[in-house]
Amino acid sequence: MSMIFKFRMLSDEAESFVRDYEVPYDMNLADFHAYIRESVNYSPAEMASIFTSDSEWEKLREFTSVDMGFGTPEPDEEIPMPQPMESITLGQLIHEKFGRLIYVFDIFNERQFFIELIEAKFAEDGVDYPRVVTCEGEPPLQYREDADTTDTPQSMFDEAMDEYGDFVGDDNYDDEY
């Protein structure tokens, strides 16, 4: 009989959002990532990271959806390099009850879900895993809606390009001497 982890996933952006997942302990992080994305209807094309976390939700080790080519971490590395999600299973990461993970679904804006182990149990006969066992509230949008940019200061590049917006080229210009 295999072990099942029950995780609760919350968002700091959507107060009523809760998802509880029951997943096999030997599921790799890449499959867990894909399952989460599917369950909240997010595009699978975007990069993501899963971090191990301490009890204060501080990020520890990083696992990326794309292999960054850092190789195998050295055991004595103080800060291990990010590893690909497919290289590790949930069972290799979660060693105690209330193990915590942070799922960063929007890398560039540092938007994330907080995932905590709430139960470890044996698989039930006749039940297909992974599965969503609690589904409440709407997840935050995968992409933030663009804010009104009329009050947003322009970058130096945009300002410089505005000065040349009316530039009309000279087709007779010869850049050869």
PDB file of C-alpha atoms in Angstrom:
ATOM      1  CA  MET A   1       0.000   0.000   0.000  1.00  0.00           C
ATOM      2  CA  SER A   2       1.401   3.388  -0.925  1.00  0.00           C
ATOM      3  CA  MET A   3       1.489   6.571   1.115  1.00  0.00           C
ATOM      4  CA  ILE A   4      -0.620   9.595   0.260  1.00  0.00           C
ATOM      5  CA  PHE A   5       0.157  13.167   1.245  1.00  0.00           C
ATOM      6  CA  LYS A   6      -2.721  15.574   1.822  1.00  0.00           C
ATOM      7  CA  PHE A   7      -1.686  19.167   1.198  1.00  0.00           C
ATOM      8  CA  ARG A   8      -3.625  22.388   1.758  1.00  0.00           C
ATOM      9  CA  MET A   9      -2.882  25.248  -0.631  1.00  0.00           C
ATOM     10  CA  LEU A  10      -3.730  28.867   0.218  1.00  0.00           C
ATOM     11  CA  SER A  11      -3.167  32.246  -1.405  1.00  0.00           C
ATOM     12  CA  ASP A  12      -2.314  35.554   0.205  1.00  0.00           C
ATOM     13  CA  GLU A  13      -4.173  37.284  -2.678  1.00  0.00           C
ATOM     14  CA  ALA A  14      -7.513  35.445  -2.575  1.00  0.00           C
ATOM     15  CA  GLU A  15      -8.756  35.094   0.990  1.00  0.00           C
ATOM     16  CA  SER A  16     -11.508  32.529   0.308  1.00  0.00           C
ATOM     17  CA  PHE A  17      -9.295  30.344  -1.922  1.00  0.00           C
ATOM     18  CA  VAL A  18      -8.509  26.856  -0.554  1.00  0.00           C
ATOM     19  CA  ARG A  19      -7.438  23.702  -2.359  1.00  0.00           C
ATOM     20  CA  ASP A  20      -6.719  20.394  -0.651  1.00  0.00           C
ATOM     21  CA  TYR A  21      -4.859  17.822  -2.706  1.00  0.00           C
ATOM     22  CA  GLU A  22      -4.238  14.154  -2.035  1.00  0.00           C
ATOM     23  CA  VAL A  23      -1.207  13.017  -3.991  1.00  0.00           C
ATOM     24  CA  PRO A  24       1.123  10.006  -3.934  1.00  0.00           C
ATOM     25  CA  TYR A  25       4.237  10.607  -1.844  1.00  0.00           C
ATOM     26  CA  ASP A  26       6.374   9.430  -4.788  1.00  0.00           C
ATOM     27  CA  MET A  27       4.932  12.024  -7.215  1.00  0.00           C
ATOM     28  CA  ASN A  28       7.747  14.182  -8.583  1.00  0.00           C
ATOM     29  CA  LEU A  29       7.536  17.954  -8.297  1.00  0.00           C
ATOM     30  CA  ALA A  30       7.105  18.410 -12.072  1.00  0.00           C
ATOM     31  CA  ASP A  31       3.940  16.292 -12.002  1.00  0.00           C
ATOM     32  CA  PHE A  32       2.719  18.062  -8.850  1.00  0.00           C
ATOM     33  CA  HIS A  33       3.335  21.422 -10.548  1.00  0.00           C
ATOM     34  CA  ALA A  34       1.379  20.309 -13.641  1.00  0.00           C
ATOM     35  CA  TYR A  35      -1.473  19.008 -11.486  1.00  0.00           C
ATOM     36  CA  ILE A  36      -1.706  22.277  -9.532  1.00  0.00           C
ATOM     37  CA  ARG A  37      -1.671  24.317 -12.760  1.00  0.00           C
ATOM     38  CA  GLU A  38      -4.447  22.191 -14.222  1.00  0.00           C
ATOM     39  CA  SER A  39      -6.558  22.370 -11.042  1.00  0.00           C
ATOM     40  CA  VAL A  40      -6.528  26.200 -11.018  1.00  0.00           C
ATOM     41  CA  ASN A  41      -6.780  26.551 -14.822  1.00  0.00           C
ATOM     42  CA  TYR A  42      -3.418  28.281 -15.279  1.00  0.00           C
ATOM     43  CA  SER A  43      -1.457  28.129 -18.504  1.00  0.00           C
ATOM     44  CA  PRO A  44       1.251  25.457 -18.372  1.00  0.00           C
ATOM     45  CA  ALA A  45       3.568  27.592 -20.503  1.00  0.00           C
ATOM     46  CA  GLU A  46       4.772  29.863 -17.704  1.00  0.00           C
ATOM     47  CA  MET A  47       7.857  29.124 -15.624  1.00  0.00           C
ATOM     48  CA  ALA A  48       7.355  28.275 -11.973  1.00  0.00           C
ATOM     49  CA  SER A  49       9.370  27.266  -8.926  1.00  0.00           C
ATOM     50  CA  ILE A  50       8.630  25.220  -5.854  1.00  0.00           C
ATOM     51  CA  PHE A  51      10.603  26.061  -2.727  1.00  0.00           C
ATOM     52  CA  THR A  52      10.942  24.131   0.466  1.00  0.00           C
ATOM     53  CA  SER A  53      10.099  26.378   3.387  1.00  0.00           C
ATOM     54  CA  ASP A  54      10.754  26.644   7.072  1.00  0.00           C
ATOM     55  CA  SER A  55       8.060  27.154   9.718  1.00  0.00           C
ATOM     56  CA  GLU A  56       8.129  30.922   9.096  1.00  0.00           C
ATOM     57  CA  TRP A  57       7.517  30.523   5.320  1.00  0.00           C
ATOM     58  CA  GLU A  58      11.076  31.498   4.465  1.00  0.00           C
ATOM     59  CA  LYS A  59      12.218  29.994   1.175  1.00  0.00           C
ATOM     60  CA  LEU A  60      14.962  27.371   1.397  1.00  0.00           C
ATOM     61  CA  ARG A  61      15.725  25.069  -1.573  1.00  0.00           C
ATOM     62  CA  GLU A  62      14.429  25.888  -5.058  1.00  0.00           C
ATOM     63  CA  PHE A  63      13.148  23.490  -7.699  1.00  0.00           C
ATOM     64  CA  THR A  64      12.395  24.946 -11.140  1.00  0.00           C
ATOM     65  CA  SER A  65       9.974  23.893 -13.871  1.00  0.00           C
ATOM     66  CA  VAL A  66      12.774  24.353 -16.409  1.00  0.00           C
ATOM     67  CA  ASP A  67      16.148  22.654 -15.980  1.00  0.00           C
ATOM     68  CA  MET A  68      18.588  25.538 -15.532  1.00  0.00           C
ATOM     69  CA  GLY A  69      21.576  23.250 -16.108  1.00  0.00           C
ATOM     70  CA  PHE A  70      23.223  23.690 -12.722  1.00  0.00           C
ATOM     71  CA  GLY A  71      23.984  19.989 -12.344  1.00  0.00           C
ATOM     72  CA  THR A  72      23.814  17.940  -9.178  1.00  0.00           C
ATOM     73  CA  PRO A  73      24.143  19.962  -5.958  1.00  0.00           C
ATOM     74  CA  GLU A  74      27.179  19.395  -3.797  1.00  0.00           C
ATOM     75  CA  PRO A  75      26.321  18.120  -0.295  1.00  0.00           C
ATOM     76  CA  ASP A  76      28.341  20.877   1.358  1.00  0.00           C
ATOM     77  CA  GLU A  77      26.825  23.781  -0.606  1.00  0.00           C
ATOM     78  CA  GLU A  78      25.551  26.382   1.816  1.00  0.00           C
ATOM     79  CA  ILE A  79      22.960  27.621  -0.697  1.00  0.00           C
ATOM     80  CA  PRO A  80      22.251  24.843  -3.195  1.00  0.00           C
ATOM     81  CA  MET A  81      21.642  25.816  -6.794  1.00  0.00           C
ATOM     82  CA  PRO A  82      18.093  25.402  -8.149  1.00  0.00           C
ATOM     83  CA  GLN A  83      17.307  21.880  -9.310  1.00  0.00           C
ATOM     84  CA  PRO A  84      14.749  20.727 -11.881  1.00  0.00           C
ATOM     85  CA  MET A  85      11.378  19.670 -10.485  1.00  0.00           C
ATOM     86  CA  GLU A  86      11.508  16.287 -12.186  1.00  0.00           C
ATOM     87  CA  SER A  87      14.635  15.382 -10.208  1.00  0.00           C
ATOM     88  CA  ILE A  88      12.901  14.990  -6.847  1.00  0.00           C
ATOM     89  CA  THR A  89       9.730  13.531  -5.361  1.00  0.00           C
ATOM     90  CA  LEU A  90       7.487  14.920  -2.656  1.00  0.00           C
ATOM     91  CA  GLY A  91       8.542  12.049  -0.391  1.00  0.00           C
ATOM     92  CA  GLN A  92      12.179  13.118  -0.689  1.00  0.00           C
ATOM     93  CA  LEU A  93      11.295  16.661   0.430  1.00  0.00           C
ATOM     94  CA  ILE A  94       8.634  16.186   3.070  1.00  0.00           C
ATOM     95  CA  HIS A  95      10.046  14.530   6.174  1.00  0.00           C
ATOM     96  CA  GLU A  96       7.739  15.728   8.908  1.00  0.00           C
ATOM     97  CA  LYS A  97       4.117  16.601   9.464  1.00  0.00           C
ATOM     98  CA  PHE A  98       3.314  20.169   8.488  1.00  0.00           C
ATOM     99  CA  GLY A  99       6.082  20.252   5.898  1.00  0.00           C
ATOM    100  CA  ARG A 100       5.767  23.448   3.898  1.00  0.00           C
ATOM    101  CA  LEU A 101       6.268  24.347   0.254  1.00  0.00           C
ATOM    102  CA  ILE A 102       5.950  27.642  -1.574  1.00  0.00           C
ATOM    103  CA  TYR A 103       4.714  27.402  -5.162  1.00  0.00           C
ATOM    104  CA  VAL A 104       5.763  30.503  -7.109  1.00  0.00           C
ATOM    105  CA  PHE A 105       3.497  30.629 -10.159  1.00  0.00           C
ATOM    106  CA  ASP A 106       4.444  34.152 -11.291  1.00  0.00           C
ATOM    107  CA  ILE A 107       8.230  34.352 -11.092  1.00  0.00           C
ATOM    108  CA  PHE A 108       8.575  37.964 -12.232  1.00  0.00           C
ATOM    109  CA  ASN A 109       6.017  39.365  -9.790  1.00  0.00           C
ATOM    110  CA  GLU A 110       6.834  36.928  -6.953  1.00  0.00           C
ATOM    111  CA  ARG A 111       3.248  35.689  -6.664  1.00  0.00           C
ATOM    112  CA  GLN A 112       2.822  32.398  -4.896  1.00  0.00           C
ATOM    113  CA  PHE A 113       0.714  29.789  -3.193  1.00  0.00           C
ATOM    114  CA  PHE A 114       1.487  28.451   0.269  1.00  0.00           C
ATOM    115  CA  ILE A 115       1.263  24.660   0.548  1.00  0.00           C
ATOM    116  CA  GLU A 116       1.331  22.740   3.812  1.00  0.00           C
ATOM    117  CA  LEU A 117       1.182  19.019   4.518  1.00  0.00           C
ATOM    118  CA  ILE A 118      -1.836  18.404   6.741  1.00  0.00           C
ATOM    119  CA  GLU A 119      -1.958  14.602   6.675  1.00  0.00           C
ATOM    120  CA  ALA A 120      -0.008  11.535   5.593  1.00  0.00           C
ATOM    121  CA  LYS A 121      -2.002   8.333   5.197  1.00  0.00           C
ATOM    122  CA  PHE A 122      -2.250   5.090   3.303  1.00  0.00           C
ATOM    123  CA  ALA A 123      -4.003   5.117  -0.074  1.00  0.00           C
ATOM    124  CA  GLU A 124      -7.644   4.105   0.007  1.00  0.00           C
ATOM    125  CA  ASP A 125      -8.733   1.167  -2.141  1.00  0.00           C
ATOM    126  CA  GLY A 126     -10.596   2.210  -5.276  1.00  0.00           C
ATOM    127  CA  VAL A 127      -9.537   5.862  -5.094  1.00  0.00           C
ATOM    128  CA  ASP A 128      -7.620   7.452  -7.970  1.00  0.00           C
ATOM    129  CA  TYR A 129      -4.782   9.759  -7.006  1.00  0.00           C
ATOM    130  CA  PRO A 130      -3.900  12.574  -7.363  1.00  0.00           C
ATOM    131  CA  ARG A 131      -7.177  14.248  -6.577  1.00  0.00           C
ATOM    132  CA  VAL A 132      -8.602  17.529  -5.335  1.00  0.00           C
ATOM    133  CA  VAL A 133     -10.595  16.930  -2.144  1.00  0.00           C
ATOM    134  CA  THR A 134     -11.444  20.546  -1.253  1.00  0.00           C
ATOM    135  CA  CYS A 135     -12.103  23.280  -3.792  1.00  0.00           C
ATOM    136  CA  GLU A 136     -13.265  26.596  -2.373  1.00  0.00           C
ATOM    137  CA  GLY A 137     -13.065  30.092  -3.796  1.00  0.00           C
ATOM    138  CA  GLU A 138     -11.457  31.331  -6.982  1.00  0.00           C
ATOM    139  CA  PRO A 139      -7.691  31.345  -7.404  1.00  0.00           C
ATOM    140  CA  PRO A 140      -6.002  34.662  -8.091  1.00  0.00           C
ATOM    141  CA  LEU A 141      -5.611  35.470 -11.770  1.00  0.00           C
ATOM    142  CA  GLN A 142      -2.490  33.913 -13.216  1.00  0.00           C
ATOM    143  CA  TYR A 143      -1.520  37.238 -14.752  1.00  0.00           C
ATOM    144  CA  ARG A 144      -2.125  40.517 -13.018  1.00  0.00           C
ATOM    145  CA  GLU A 145      -4.341  42.858 -14.941  1.00  0.00           C
ATOM    146  CA  ASP A 146      -2.349  45.790 -16.302  1.00  0.00           C
ATOM    147  CA  ALA A 147      -2.655  48.817 -14.094  1.00  0.00           C
ATOM    148  CA  ASP A 148      -3.589  52.181 -15.566  1.00  0.00           C
ATOM    149  CA  THR A 149      -0.348  53.392 -17.108  1.00  0.00           C
ATOM    150  CA  THR A 150      -1.295  57.060 -17.524  1.00  0.00           C
ATOM    151  CA  ASP A 151       0.310  57.942 -14.192  1.00  0.00           C
ATOM    152  CA  THR A 152       3.220  55.528 -14.573  1.00  0.00           C
ATOM    153  CA  PRO A 153       6.544  57.269 -15.211  1.00  0.00           C
ATOM    154  CA  GLN A 154       8.186  56.285 -18.464  1.00  0.00           C
ATOM    155  CA  SER A 155      11.520  54.572 -18.613  1.00  0.00           C
ATOM    156  CA  MET A 156      14.505  56.538 -19.889  1.00  0.00           C
ATOM    157  CA  PHE A 157      14.366  54.470 -23.088  1.00  0.00           C
ATOM    158  CA  ASP A 158      10.691  55.323 -23.691  1.00  0.00           C
ATOM    159  CA  GLU A 159      11.362  59.017 -23.073  1.00  0.00           C
ATOM    160  CA  ALA A 160      14.295  59.013 -25.487  1.00  0.00           C
ATOM    161  CA  MET A 161      12.291  57.184 -28.142  1.00  0.00           C
ATOM    162  CA  ASP A 162       9.406  59.676 -27.786  1.00  0.00           C
ATOM    163  CA  GLU A 163      11.796  62.393 -28.924  1.00  0.00           C
ATOM    164  CA  TYR A 164      12.394  60.473 -32.155  1.00  0.00           C
ATOM    165  CA  GLY A 165       8.806  59.388 -32.710  1.00  0.00           C
ATOM    166  CA  ASP A 166       8.386  61.767 -35.665  1.00  0.00           C
ATOM    167  CA  PHE A 167      11.718  60.859 -37.264  1.00  0.00           C
ATOM    168  CA  VAL A 168      11.418  60.338 -40.997  1.00  0.00           C
ATOM    169  CA  GLY A 169      14.290  58.459 -42.587  1.00  0.00           C
ATOM    170  CA  ASP A 170      16.100  59.596 -45.719  1.00  0.00           C
ATOM    171  CA  ASP A 171      16.072  56.863 -48.350  1.00  0.00           C
ATOM    172  CA  ASN A 172      18.878  58.657 -50.190  1.00  0.00           C
ATOM    173  CA  TYR A 173      21.249  58.413 -47.248  1.00  0.00           C
ATOM    174  CA  ASP A 174      24.402  56.517 -48.129  1.00  0.00           C
ATOM    175  CA  ASP A 175      26.344  55.159 -45.155  1.00  0.00           C
ATOM    176  CA  GLU A 176      29.272  54.057 -47.296  1.00  0.00           C
ATOM    177  CA  TYR A 177      32.168  56.450 -47.748  1.00  0.00           C
TER     178      TYR A 177
END
